[in-house]
mmCIF file with all atom_site columns, C-alpha atoms in Angstrom:
data_model
loop_
_atom_site.group_PDB
_atom_site.id
_atom_site.type_symbol
_atom_site.label_atom_id
_atom_site.label_alt_id
_atom_site.label_comp_id
_atom_site.label_asym_id
_atom_site.label_entity_id
_atom_site.label_seq_id
_atom_site.pdbx_PDB_ins_code
_atom_site.Cartn_x
_atom_site.Cartn_y
_atom_site.Cartn_z
_atom_site.occupancy
_atom_site.B_iso_or_equiv
_atom_site.pdbx_formal_charge
_atom_site.auth_seq_id
_atom_site.auth_comp_id
_atom_site.auth_asym_id
_atom_site.auth_atom_id
_atom_site.pdbx_PDB_model_num
ATOM 1   C CA . UNK A 1 1   ? 21.860  -8.336  -3.856  1.00 0.00 ? 1   UNK A CA 1
ATOM 2   C CA . UNK A 1 2   ? 18.745  -10.448 -4.240  1.00 0.00 ? 2   UNK A CA 1
ATOM 3   C CA . UNK A 1 3   ? 18.948  -13.273 -6.748  1.00 0.00 ? 3   UNK A CA 1
ATOM 4   C CA . UNK A 1 4   ? 15.350  -12.750 -7.916  1.00 0.00 ? 4   UNK A CA 1
ATOM 5   C CA . UNK A 1 5   ? 14.504  -11.034 -11.182 1.00 0.00 ? 5   UNK A CA 1
ATOM 6   C CA . UNK A 1 6   ? 14.102  -7.234  -10.894 1.00 0.00 ? 6   UNK A CA 1
ATOM 7   C CA . UNK A 1 7   ? 10.943  -7.532  -12.985 1.00 0.00 ? 7   UNK A CA 1
ATOM 8   C CA . UNK A 1 8   ? 9.021   -10.099 -10.999 1.00 0.00 ? 8   UNK A CA 1
ATOM 9   C CA . UNK A 1 9   ? 9.204   -11.786 -7.612  1.00 0.00 ? 9   UNK A CA 1
ATOM 10  C CA . UNK A 1 10  ? 7.319   -14.950 -6.755  1.00 0.00 ? 10  UNK A CA 1
ATOM 11  C CA . UNK A 1 11  ? 4.630   -14.761 -4.137  1.00 0.00 ? 11  UNK A CA 1
ATOM 12  C CA . UNK A 1 12  ? 2.302   -17.374 -2.729  1.00 0.00 ? 12  UNK A CA 1
ATOM 13  C CA . UNK A 1 13  ? -1.139  -18.720 -3.543  1.00 0.00 ? 13  UNK A CA 1
ATOM 14  C CA . UNK A 1 14  ? -0.768  -17.703 -7.167  1.00 0.00 ? 14  UNK A CA 1
ATOM 15  C CA . UNK A 1 15  ? 0.175   -14.087 -6.347  1.00 0.00 ? 15  UNK A CA 1
ATOM 16  C CA . UNK A 1 16  ? 3.269   -12.518 -7.924  1.00 0.00 ? 16  UNK A CA 1
ATOM 17  C CA . UNK A 1 17  ? 4.839   -9.068  -7.648  1.00 0.00 ? 17  UNK A CA 1
ATOM 18  C CA . UNK A 1 18  ? 6.143   -6.856  -10.421 1.00 0.00 ? 18  UNK A CA 1
ATOM 19  C CA . UNK A 1 19  ? 7.050   -3.187  -10.903 1.00 0.00 ? 19  UNK A CA 1
ATOM 20  C CA . UNK A 1 20  ? 4.088   -0.972  -11.766 1.00 0.00 ? 20  UNK A CA 1
ATOM 21  C CA . UNK A 1 21  ? 3.618   0.740   -15.106 1.00 0.00 ? 21  UNK A CA 1
ATOM 22  C CA . UNK A 1 22  ? 1.339   3.600   -16.100 1.00 0.00 ? 22  UNK A CA 1
ATOM 23  C CA . UNK A 1 23  ? -1.073  1.003   -17.477 1.00 0.00 ? 23  UNK A CA 1
ATOM 24  C CA . UNK A 1 24  ? -1.655  -0.163  -13.886 1.00 0.00 ? 24  UNK A CA 1
ATOM 25  C CA . UNK A 1 25  ? -3.095  3.147   -12.675 1.00 0.00 ? 25  UNK A CA 1
ATOM 26  C CA . UNK A 1 26  ? -6.771  2.242   -13.407 1.00 0.00 ? 26  UNK A CA 1
ATOM 27  C CA . UNK A 1 27  ? -6.311  -1.038  -11.514 1.00 0.00 ? 27  UNK A CA 1
ATOM 28  C CA . UNK A 1 28  ? -4.783  0.743   -8.517  1.00 0.00 ? 28  UNK A CA 1
ATOM 29  C CA . UNK A 1 29  ? -7.600  3.291   -8.463  1.00 0.00 ? 29  UNK A CA 1
ATOM 30  C CA . UNK A 1 30  ? -10.146 0.469   -8.699  1.00 0.00 ? 30  UNK A CA 1
ATOM 31  C CA . UNK A 1 31  ? -8.746  -1.030  -5.491  1.00 0.00 ? 31  UNK A CA 1
ATOM 32  C CA . UNK A 1 32  ? -9.123  2.370   -3.838  1.00 0.00 ? 32  UNK A CA 1
ATOM 33  C CA . UNK A 1 33  ? -12.725 2.635   -5.071  1.00 0.00 ? 33  UNK A CA 1
ATOM 34  C CA . UNK A 1 34  ? -13.449 -0.785  -3.541  1.00 0.00 ? 34  UNK A CA 1
ATOM 35  C CA . UNK A 1 35  ? -11.907 0.286   -0.222  1.00 0.00 ? 35  UNK A CA 1
ATOM 36  C CA . UNK A 1 36  ? -13.860 3.545   -0.089  1.00 0.00 ? 36  UNK A CA 1
ATOM 37  C CA . UNK A 1 37  ? -17.113 1.718   -0.848  1.00 0.00 ? 37  UNK A CA 1
ATOM 38  C CA . UNK A 1 38  ? -16.379 -0.837  1.892   1.00 0.00 ? 38  UNK A CA 1
ATOM 39  C CA . UNK A 1 39  ? -15.611 1.883   4.445   1.00 0.00 ? 39  UNK A CA 1
ATOM 40  C CA . UNK A 1 40  ? -18.656 3.993   3.580   1.00 0.00 ? 40  UNK A CA 1
ATOM 41  C CA . UNK A 1 41  ? -21.001 0.990   3.814   1.00 0.00 ? 41  UNK A CA 1
ATOM 42  C CA . UNK A 1 42  ? -19.693 0.428   7.352   1.00 0.00 ? 42  UNK A CA 1
ATOM 43  C CA . UNK A 1 43  ? -20.183 4.052   8.368   1.00 0.00 ? 43  UNK A CA 1
ATOM 44  C CA . UNK A 1 44  ? -16.438 4.789   8.357   1.00 0.00 ? 44  UNK A CA 1
ATOM 45  C CA . UNK A 1 45  ? -15.904 7.593   5.813   1.00 0.00 ? 45  UNK A CA 1
ATOM 46  C CA . UNK A 1 46  ? -13.227 9.310   7.892   1.00 0.00 ? 46  UNK A CA 1
ATOM 47  C CA . UNK A 1 47  ? -10.268 7.576   6.286   1.00 0.00 ? 47  UNK A CA 1
ATOM 48  C CA . UNK A 1 48  ? -10.734 8.367   2.587   1.00 0.00 ? 48  UNK A CA 1
ATOM 49  C CA . UNK A 1 49  ? -14.032 10.236  2.337   1.00 0.00 ? 49  UNK A CA 1
ATOM 50  C CA . UNK A 1 50  ? -17.011 9.128   0.275   1.00 0.00 ? 50  UNK A CA 1
ATOM 51  C CA . UNK A 1 51  ? -16.099 9.940   -3.335  1.00 0.00 ? 51  UNK A CA 1
ATOM 52  C CA . UNK A 1 52  ? -14.574 7.428   -5.747  1.00 0.00 ? 52  UNK A CA 1
ATOM 53  C CA . UNK A 1 53  ? -10.812 8.085   -5.990  1.00 0.00 ? 53  UNK A CA 1
ATOM 54  C CA . UNK A 1 54  ? -10.935 7.095   -9.679  1.00 0.00 ? 54  UNK A CA 1
ATOM 55  C CA . UNK A 1 55  ? -13.163 10.138  -10.287 1.00 0.00 ? 55  UNK A CA 1
ATOM 56  C CA . UNK A 1 56  ? -10.964 12.562  -8.323  1.00 0.00 ? 56  UNK A CA 1
ATOM 57  C CA . UNK A 1 57  ? -8.354  14.269  -10.564 1.00 0.00 ? 57  UNK A CA 1
ATOM 58  C CA . UNK A 1 58  ? -6.084  14.883  -7.569  1.00 0.00 ? 58  UNK A CA 1
ATOM 59  C CA . UNK A 1 59  ? -6.123  11.186  -6.653  1.00 0.00 ? 59  UNK A CA 1
ATOM 60  C CA . UNK A 1 60  ? -5.445  10.184  -10.249 1.00 0.00 ? 60  UNK A CA 1
ATOM 61  C CA . UNK A 1 61  ? -2.499  12.585  -10.418 1.00 0.00 ? 61  UNK A CA 1
ATOM 62  C CA . UNK A 1 62  ? -1.173  11.294  -7.097  1.00 0.00 ? 62  UNK A CA 1
ATOM 63  C CA . UNK A 1 63  ? -1.351  7.704   -8.330  1.00 0.00 ? 63  UNK A CA 1
ATOM 64  C CA . UNK A 1 64  ? 0.428   8.714   -11.524 1.00 0.00 ? 64  UNK A CA 1
ATOM 65  C CA . UNK A 1 65  ? 3.235   10.350  -9.554  1.00 0.00 ? 65  UNK A CA 1
ATOM 66  C CA . UNK A 1 66  ? 3.645   7.228   -7.432  1.00 0.00 ? 66  UNK A CA 1
ATOM 67  C CA . UNK A 1 67  ? 4.018   5.029   -10.507 1.00 0.00 ? 67  UNK A CA 1
ATOM 68  C CA . UNK A 1 68  ? 6.372   7.454   -12.216 1.00 0.00 ? 68  UNK A CA 1
ATOM 69  C CA . UNK A 1 69  ? 8.573   7.516   -9.102  1.00 0.00 ? 69  UNK A CA 1
ATOM 70  C CA . UNK A 1 70  ? 9.708   3.963   -9.861  1.00 0.00 ? 70  UNK A CA 1
ATOM 71  C CA . UNK A 1 71  ? 8.936   2.821   -6.318  1.00 0.00 ? 71  UNK A CA 1
ATOM 72  C CA . UNK A 1 72  ? 5.570   1.174   -6.943  1.00 0.00 ? 72  UNK A CA 1
ATOM 73  C CA . UNK A 1 73  ? 5.012   -2.586  -7.033  1.00 0.00 ? 73  UNK A CA 1
ATOM 74  C CA . UNK A 1 74  ? 1.905   -4.455  -8.103  1.00 0.00 ? 74  UNK A CA 1
ATOM 75  C CA . UNK A 1 75  ? 0.555   -7.743  -6.704  1.00 0.00 ? 75  UNK A CA 1
ATOM 76  C CA . UNK A 1 76  ? -1.129  -9.865  -9.370  1.00 0.00 ? 76  UNK A CA 1
ATOM 77  C CA . UNK A 1 77  ? -3.283  -12.880 -8.558  1.00 0.00 ? 77  UNK A CA 1
ATOM 78  C CA . UNK A 1 78  ? -2.818  -15.298 -11.414 1.00 0.00 ? 78  UNK A CA 1
ATOM 79  C CA . UNK A 1 79  ? -5.789  -17.367 -10.208 1.00 0.00 ? 79  UNK A CA 1
ATOM 80  C CA . UNK A 1 80  ? -8.245  -14.447 -9.968  1.00 0.00 ? 80  UNK A CA 1
ATOM 81  C CA . UNK A 1 81  ? -11.440 -14.527 -12.020 1.00 0.00 ? 81  UNK A CA 1
ATOM 82  C CA . UNK A 1 82  ? -12.884 -10.992 -11.934 1.00 0.00 ? 82  UNK A CA 1
ATOM 83  C CA . UNK A 1 83  ? -16.362 -10.144 -13.126 1.00 0.00 ? 83  UNK A CA 1
ATOM 84  C CA . UNK A 1 84  ? -16.596 -9.577  -16.855 1.00 0.00 ? 84  UNK A CA 1
ATOM 85  C CA . UNK A 1 85  ? -18.108 -6.118  -16.623 1.00 0.00 ? 85  UNK A CA 1
ATOM 86  C CA . UNK A 1 86  ? -21.019 -7.122  -18.853 1.00 0.00 ? 86  UNK A CA 1
ATOM 87  C CA . UNK A 1 87  ? -24.372 -5.326  -18.583 1.00 0.00 ? 87  UNK A CA 1
ATOM 88  C CA . UNK A 1 88  ? -22.662 -2.237  -17.180 1.00 0.00 ? 88  UNK A CA 1
ATOM 89  C CA . UNK A 1 89  ? -21.379 -4.096  -14.130 1.00 0.00 ? 89  UNK A CA 1
ATOM 90  C CA . UNK A 1 90  ? -18.026 -2.854  -12.855 1.00 0.00 ? 90  UNK A CA 1
ATOM 91  C CA . UNK A 1 91  ? -15.086 -5.205  -12.755 1.00 0.00 ? 91  UNK A CA 1
ATOM 92  C CA . UNK A 1 92  ? -14.402 -6.446  -9.251  1.00 0.00 ? 92  UNK A CA 1
ATOM 93  C CA . UNK A 1 93  ? -10.678 -5.961  -9.951  1.00 0.00 ? 93  UNK A CA 1
ATOM 94  C CA . UNK A 1 94  ? -8.791  -4.974  -13.094 1.00 0.00 ? 94  UNK A CA 1
ATOM 95  C CA . UNK A 1 95  ? -6.189  -7.193  -14.760 1.00 0.00 ? 95  UNK A CA 1
ATOM 96  C CA . UNK A 1 96  ? -6.055  -9.420  -11.657 1.00 0.00 ? 96  UNK A CA 1
ATOM 97  C CA . UNK A 1 97  ? -4.306  -6.648  -9.662  1.00 0.00 ? 97  UNK A CA 1
ATOM 98  C CA . UNK A 1 98  ? -4.940  -7.342  -5.973  1.00 0.00 ? 98  UNK A CA 1
ATOM 99  C CA . UNK A 1 99  ? -2.427  -5.094  -4.244  1.00 0.00 ? 99  UNK A CA 1
ATOM 100 C CA . UNK A 1 100 ? -0.233  -2.018  -4.602  1.00 0.00 ? 100 UNK A CA 1
ATOM 101 C CA . UNK A 1 101 ? 2.857   -0.869  -2.696  1.00 0.00 ? 101 UNK A CA 1
ATOM 102 C CA . UNK A 1 102 ? 4.752   2.396   -3.093  1.00 0.00 ? 102 UNK A CA 1
ATOM 103 C CA . UNK A 1 103 ? 8.011   3.122   -1.277  1.00 0.00 ? 103 UNK A CA 1
ATOM 104 C CA . UNK A 1 104 ? 10.344  6.097   -1.378  1.00 0.00 ? 104 UNK A CA 1
ATOM 105 C CA . UNK A 1 105 ? 11.001  9.223   0.643   1.00 0.00 ? 105 UNK A CA 1
ATOM 106 C CA . UNK A 1 106 ? 8.846   10.267  3.602   1.00 0.00 ? 106 UNK A CA 1
ATOM 107 C CA . UNK A 1 107 ? 5.445   11.711  2.754   1.00 0.00 ? 107 UNK A CA 1
ATOM 108 C CA . UNK A 1 108 ? 5.606   15.544  2.686   1.00 0.00 ? 108 UNK A CA 1
ATOM 109 C CA . UNK A 1 109 ? 3.502   15.953  5.821   1.00 0.00 ? 109 UNK A CA 1
ATOM 110 C CA . UNK A 1 110 ? 5.911   13.821  7.883   1.00 0.00 ? 110 UNK A CA 1
ATOM 111 C CA . UNK A 1 111 ? 9.247   14.922  9.305   1.00 0.00 ? 111 UNK A CA 1
ATOM 112 C CA . UNK A 1 112 ? 12.212  13.172  7.643   1.00 0.00 ? 112 UNK A CA 1
ATOM 113 C CA . UNK A 1 113 ? 13.939  10.587  9.795   1.00 0.00 ? 113 UNK A CA 1
ATOM 114 C CA . UNK A 1 114 ? 17.351  11.304  11.294  1.00 0.00 ? 114 UNK A CA 1
ATOM 115 C CA . UNK A 1 115 ? 18.581  7.901   10.045  1.00 0.00 ? 115 UNK A CA 1
ATOM 116 C CA . UNK A 1 116 ? 18.616  6.646   6.448   1.00 0.00 ? 116 UNK A CA 1
ATOM 117 C CA . UNK A 1 117 ? 15.190  5.149   5.760   1.00 0.00 ? 117 UNK A CA 1
ATOM 118 C CA . UNK A 1 118 ? 12.779  3.703   3.264   1.00 0.00 ? 118 UNK A CA 1
ATOM 119 C CA . UNK A 1 119 ? 9.235   5.015   3.610   1.00 0.00 ? 119 UNK A CA 1
ATOM 120 C CA . UNK A 1 120 ? 6.072   3.125   2.736   1.00 0.00 ? 120 UNK A CA 1
ATOM 121 C CA . UNK A 1 121 ? 4.037   5.808   0.993   1.00 0.00 ? 121 UNK A CA 1
ATOM 122 C CA . UNK A 1 122 ? 1.065   3.673   -0.005  1.00 0.00 ? 122 UNK A CA 1
ATOM 123 C CA . UNK A 1 123 ? -0.242  0.172   0.580   1.00 0.00 ? 123 UNK A CA 1
ATOM 124 C CA . UNK A 1 124 ? -3.575  -1.301  -0.442  1.00 0.00 ? 124 UNK A CA 1
ATOM 125 C CA . UNK A 1 125 ? -4.931  -4.793  -1.058  1.00 0.00 ? 125 UNK A CA 1
ATOM 126 C CA . UNK A 1 126 ? -8.130  -6.220  -2.450  1.00 0.00 ? 126 UNK A CA 1
ATOM 127 C CA . UNK A 1 127 ? -10.488 -6.969  0.425   1.00 0.00 ? 127 UNK A CA 1
ATOM 128 C CA . UNK A 1 128 ? -12.041 -9.899  -1.445  1.00 0.00 ? 128 UNK A CA 1
ATOM 129 C CA . UNK A 1 129 ? -8.606  -11.542 -1.576  1.00 0.00 ? 129 UNK A CA 1
ATOM 130 C CA . UNK A 1 130 ? -8.122  -11.684 2.181   1.00 0.00 ? 130 UNK A CA 1
ATOM 131 C CA . UNK A 1 131 ? -6.484  -14.864 3.371   1.00 0.00 ? 131 UNK A CA 1
ATOM 132 C CA . UNK A 1 132 ? -3.768  -14.803 0.708   1.00 0.00 ? 132 UNK A CA 1
ATOM 133 C CA . UNK A 1 133 ? -1.418  -12.668 2.875   1.00 0.00 ? 133 UNK A CA 1
ATOM 134 C CA . UNK A 1 134 ? -1.067  -10.096 0.096   1.00 0.00 ? 134 UNK A CA 1
ATOM 135 C CA . UNK A 1 135 ? -0.330  -7.297  2.579   1.00 0.00 ? 135 UNK A CA 1
ATOM 136 C CA . UNK A 1 136 ? 2.422   -9.387  4.156   1.00 0.00 ? 136 UNK A CA 1
ATOM 137 C CA . UNK A 1 137 ? 3.856   -10.169 0.711   1.00 0.00 ? 137 UNK A CA 1
ATOM 138 C CA . UNK A 1 138 ? 3.995   -6.473  -0.171  1.00 0.00 ? 138 UNK A CA 1
ATOM 139 C CA . UNK A 1 139 ? 5.488   -5.500  3.191   1.00 0.00 ? 139 UNK A CA 1
ATOM 140 C CA . UNK A 1 140 ? 8.100   -8.224  2.780   1.00 0.00 ? 140 UNK A CA 1
ATOM 141 C CA . UNK A 1 141 ? 8.929   -6.624  -0.567  1.00 0.00 ? 141 UNK A CA 1
ATOM 142 C CA . UNK A 1 142 ? 9.399   -3.264  1.177   1.00 0.00 ? 142 UNK A CA 1
ATOM 143 C CA . UNK A 1 143 ? 11.671  -4.905  3.733   1.00 0.00 ? 143 UNK A CA 1
ATOM 144 C CA . UNK A 1 144 ? 13.668  -6.533  0.966   1.00 0.00 ? 144 UNK A CA 1
ATOM 145 C CA . UNK A 1 145 ? 14.051  -3.265  -0.943  1.00 0.00 ? 145 UNK A CA 1
ATOM 146 C CA . UNK A 1 146 ? 15.260  -1.544  2.227   1.00 0.00 ? 146 UNK A CA 1
ATOM 147 C CA . UNK A 1 147 ? 17.854  -4.245  2.872   1.00 0.00 ? 147 UNK A CA 1
ATOM 148 C CA . UNK A 1 148 ? 19.047  -4.160  -0.744  1.00 0.00 ? 148 UNK A CA 1
ATOM 149 C CA . UNK A 1 149 ? 19.595  -0.415  -0.305  1.00 0.00 ? 149 UNK A CA 1
ATOM 150 C CA . UNK A 1 150 ? 21.463  -1.015  2.973   1.00 0.00 ? 150 UNK A CA 1
ATOM 151 C CA . UNK A 1 151 ? 18.762  0.797   4.952   1.00 0.00 ? 151 UNK A CA 1
ATOM 152 C CA . UNK A 1 152 ? 17.757  -0.471  8.392   1.00 0.00 ? 152 UNK A CA 1
ATOM 153 C CA . UNK A 1 153 ? 14.788  1.828   9.070   1.00 0.00 ? 153 UNK A CA 1
ATOM 154 C CA . UNK A 1 154 ? 11.355  1.264   7.507   1.00 0.00 ? 154 UNK A CA 1
ATOM 155 C CA . UNK A 1 155 ? 8.618   3.776   8.280   1.00 0.00 ? 155 UNK A CA 1
ATOM 156 C CA . UNK A 1 156 ? 4.931   4.077   7.451   1.00 0.00 ? 156 UNK A CA 1
ATOM 157 C CA . UNK A 1 157 ? 2.015   6.243   8.489   1.00 0.00 ? 157 UNK A CA 1
ATOM 158 C CA . UNK A 1 158 ? -1.647  5.324   8.530   1.00 0.00 ? 158 UNK A CA 1
ATOM 159 C CA . UNK A 1 159 ? -5.097  6.451   9.558   1.00 0.00 ? 159 UNK A CA 1
ATOM 160 C CA . UNK A 1 160 ? -5.417  6.205   13.327  1.00 0.00 ? 160 UNK A CA 1
ATOM 161 C CA . UNK A 1 161 ? -9.135  6.906   13.634  1.00 0.00 ? 161 UNK A CA 1
ATOM 162 C CA . UNK A 1 162 ? -12.085 4.577   13.858  1.00 0.00 ? 162 UNK A CA 1
ATOM 163 C CA . UNK A 1 163 ? -11.305 1.450   15.822  1.00 0.00 ? 163 UNK A CA 1
ATOM 164 C CA . UNK A 1 164 ? -7.557  1.800   15.224  1.00 0.00 ? 164 UNK A CA 1
ATOM 165 C CA . UNK A 1 165 ? -7.545  -1.350  13.114  1.00 0.00 ? 165 UNK A CA 1
ATOM 166 C CA . UNK A 1 166 ? -4.908  -0.107  10.675  1.00 0.00 ? 166 UNK A CA 1
ATOM 167 C CA . UNK A 1 167 ? -2.506  0.720   13.486  1.00 0.00 ? 167 UNK A CA 1
ATOM 168 C CA . UNK A 1 168 ? -3.018  -2.734  14.966  1.00 0.00 ? 168 UNK A CA 1
ATOM 169 C CA . UNK A 1 169 ? -2.411  -4.318  11.565  1.00 0.00 ? 169 UNK A CA 1
ATOM 170 C CA . UNK A 1 170 ? 0.995   -2.696  11.227  1.00 0.00 ? 170 UNK A CA 1
ATOM 171 C CA . UNK A 1 171 ? 1.823   -3.627  14.805  1.00 0.00 ? 171 UNK A CA 1
ATOM 172 C CA . UNK A 1 172 ? 0.999   -7.243  13.919  1.00 0.00 ? 172 UNK A CA 1
ATOM 173 C CA . UNK A 1 173 ? 3.554   -6.891  11.122  1.00 0.00 ? 173 UNK A CA 1
ATOM 174 C CA . UNK A 1 174 ? 6.292   -5.921  13.557  1.00 0.00 ? 174 UNK A CA 1
ATOM 175 C CA . UNK A 1 175 ? 5.998   -2.132  13.420  1.00 0.00 ? 175 UNK A CA 1
ATOM 176 C CA . UNK A 1 176 ? 6.049   0.038   16.543  1.00 0.00 ? 176 UNK A CA 1
ATOM 177 C CA . UNK A 1 177 ? 4.143   3.280   17.117  1.00 0.00 ? 177 UNK A CA 1
ATOM 178 C CA . UNK A 1 178 ? 6.119   6.502   17.361  1.00 0.00 ? 178 UNK A CA 1
ATOM 179 C CA . UNK A 1 179 ? 4.615   9.934   16.671  1.00 0.00 ? 179 UNK A CA 1
ATOM 180 C CA . UNK A 1 180 ? 0.925   10.674  16.245  1.00 0.00 ? 180 UNK A CA 1
ATOM 181 C CA . UNK A 1 181 ? -0.217  13.613  14.112  1.00 0.00 ? 181 UNK A CA 1
ATOM 182 C CA . UNK A 1 182 ? -3.367  15.270  12.805  1.00 0.00 ? 182 UNK A CA 1
ATOM 183 C CA . UNK A 1 183 ? -4.070  16.964  9.468   1.00 0.00 ? 183 UNK A CA 1
ATOM 184 C CA . UNK A 1 184 ? -7.388  18.821  9.153   1.00 0.00 ? 184 UNK A CA 1
ATOM 185 C CA . UNK A 1 185 ? -9.088  16.544  11.712  1.00 0.00 ? 185 UNK A CA 1
ATOM 186 C CA . UNK A 1 186 ? -7.543  13.441  10.064  1.00 0.00 ? 186 UNK A CA 1
ATOM 187 C CA . UNK A 1 187 ? -5.716  11.509  12.818  1.00 0.00 ? 187 UNK A CA 1
ATOM 188 C CA . UNK A 1 188 ? -2.548  9.743   11.745  1.00 0.00 ? 188 UNK A CA 1
ATOM 189 C CA . UNK A 1 189 ? 0.061   7.495   13.320  1.00 0.00 ? 189 UNK A CA 1
ATOM 190 C CA . UNK A 1 190 ? 3.687   6.978   12.314  1.00 0.00 ? 190 UNK A CA 1
ATOM 191 C CA . UNK A 1 191 ? 5.121   3.512   12.869  1.00 0.00 ? 191 UNK A CA 1
ATOM 192 C CA . UNK A 1 192 ? 8.652   2.199   12.442  1.00 0.00 ? 192 UNK A CA 1
ATOM 193 C CA . UNK A 1 193 ? 10.385  -1.119  11.985  1.00 0.00 ? 193 UNK A CA 1
ATOM 194 C CA . UNK A 1 194 ? 14.095  -1.677  12.507  1.00 0.00 ? 194 UNK A CA 1
ATOM 195 C CA . UNK A 1 195 ? 15.609  -4.173  10.106  1.00 0.00 ? 195 UNK A CA 1
ATOM 196 C CA . UNK A 1 196 ? 18.668  -6.363  10.372  1.00 0.00 ? 196 UNK A CA 1
ATOM 197 C CA . UNK A 1 197 ? 20.240  -5.560  7.007   1.00 0.00 ? 197 UNK A CA 1
ATOM 198 C CA . UNK A 1 198 ? 22.467  -8.578  7.336   1.00 0.00 ? 198 UNK A CA 1
ATOM 199 C CA . UNK A 1 199 ? 19.389  -10.835 7.250   1.00 0.00 ? 199 UNK A CA 1
ATOM 200 C CA . UNK A 1 200 ? 17.148  -10.699 4.191   1.00 0.00 ? 200 UNK A CA 1
ATOM 201 C CA . UNK A 1 201 ? 14.542  -13.124 5.436   1.00 0.00 ? 201 UNK A CA 1
ATOM 202 C CA . UNK A 1 202 ? 13.301  -11.779 8.765   1.00 0.00 ? 202 UNK A CA 1
ATOM 203 C CA . UNK A 1 203 ? 11.947  -8.588  10.331  1.00 0.00 ? 203 UNK A CA 1
#
């Protein structure tokens, strides 16, 4: 078992991780809004569409289910100074939340693995916080949770369209491509990482 507290794990650059609560849902949706806006401005609406997830009841319900599952972790930047929201201006981030990770069973549109696994259902980070390795910190948390459960297989799926940047990101994190799939013209890619469950520090 890990010696760290189950309620918080130390990160780097002022970023810490903690389990999500229902109060974190607006912050998680805000990160999604930021990502959608960034993609749309670059002419890449294929991944998440063009509407704000925070205004989509289905997205809000999905986020709620993720938090209620008990498998969601929040990255908090203790050095962040978000906009105040004065004069009707939206907060850049909410409550200093700069990343979200959800792990659990395979997403319903993906075939279950033949081996025991932990599945990364959702991962997002604040684009303005790039350079703090928040994605790596969250993925390391997923690896640690898998090892604590005695599971050697970590899987994830992601959008495979556009330039393929998301696929390359996961490959840079040690994942390997397996099956590709498509849902209503949305191209996806499943990636896997095999873990040494006897080693809690490496991939």
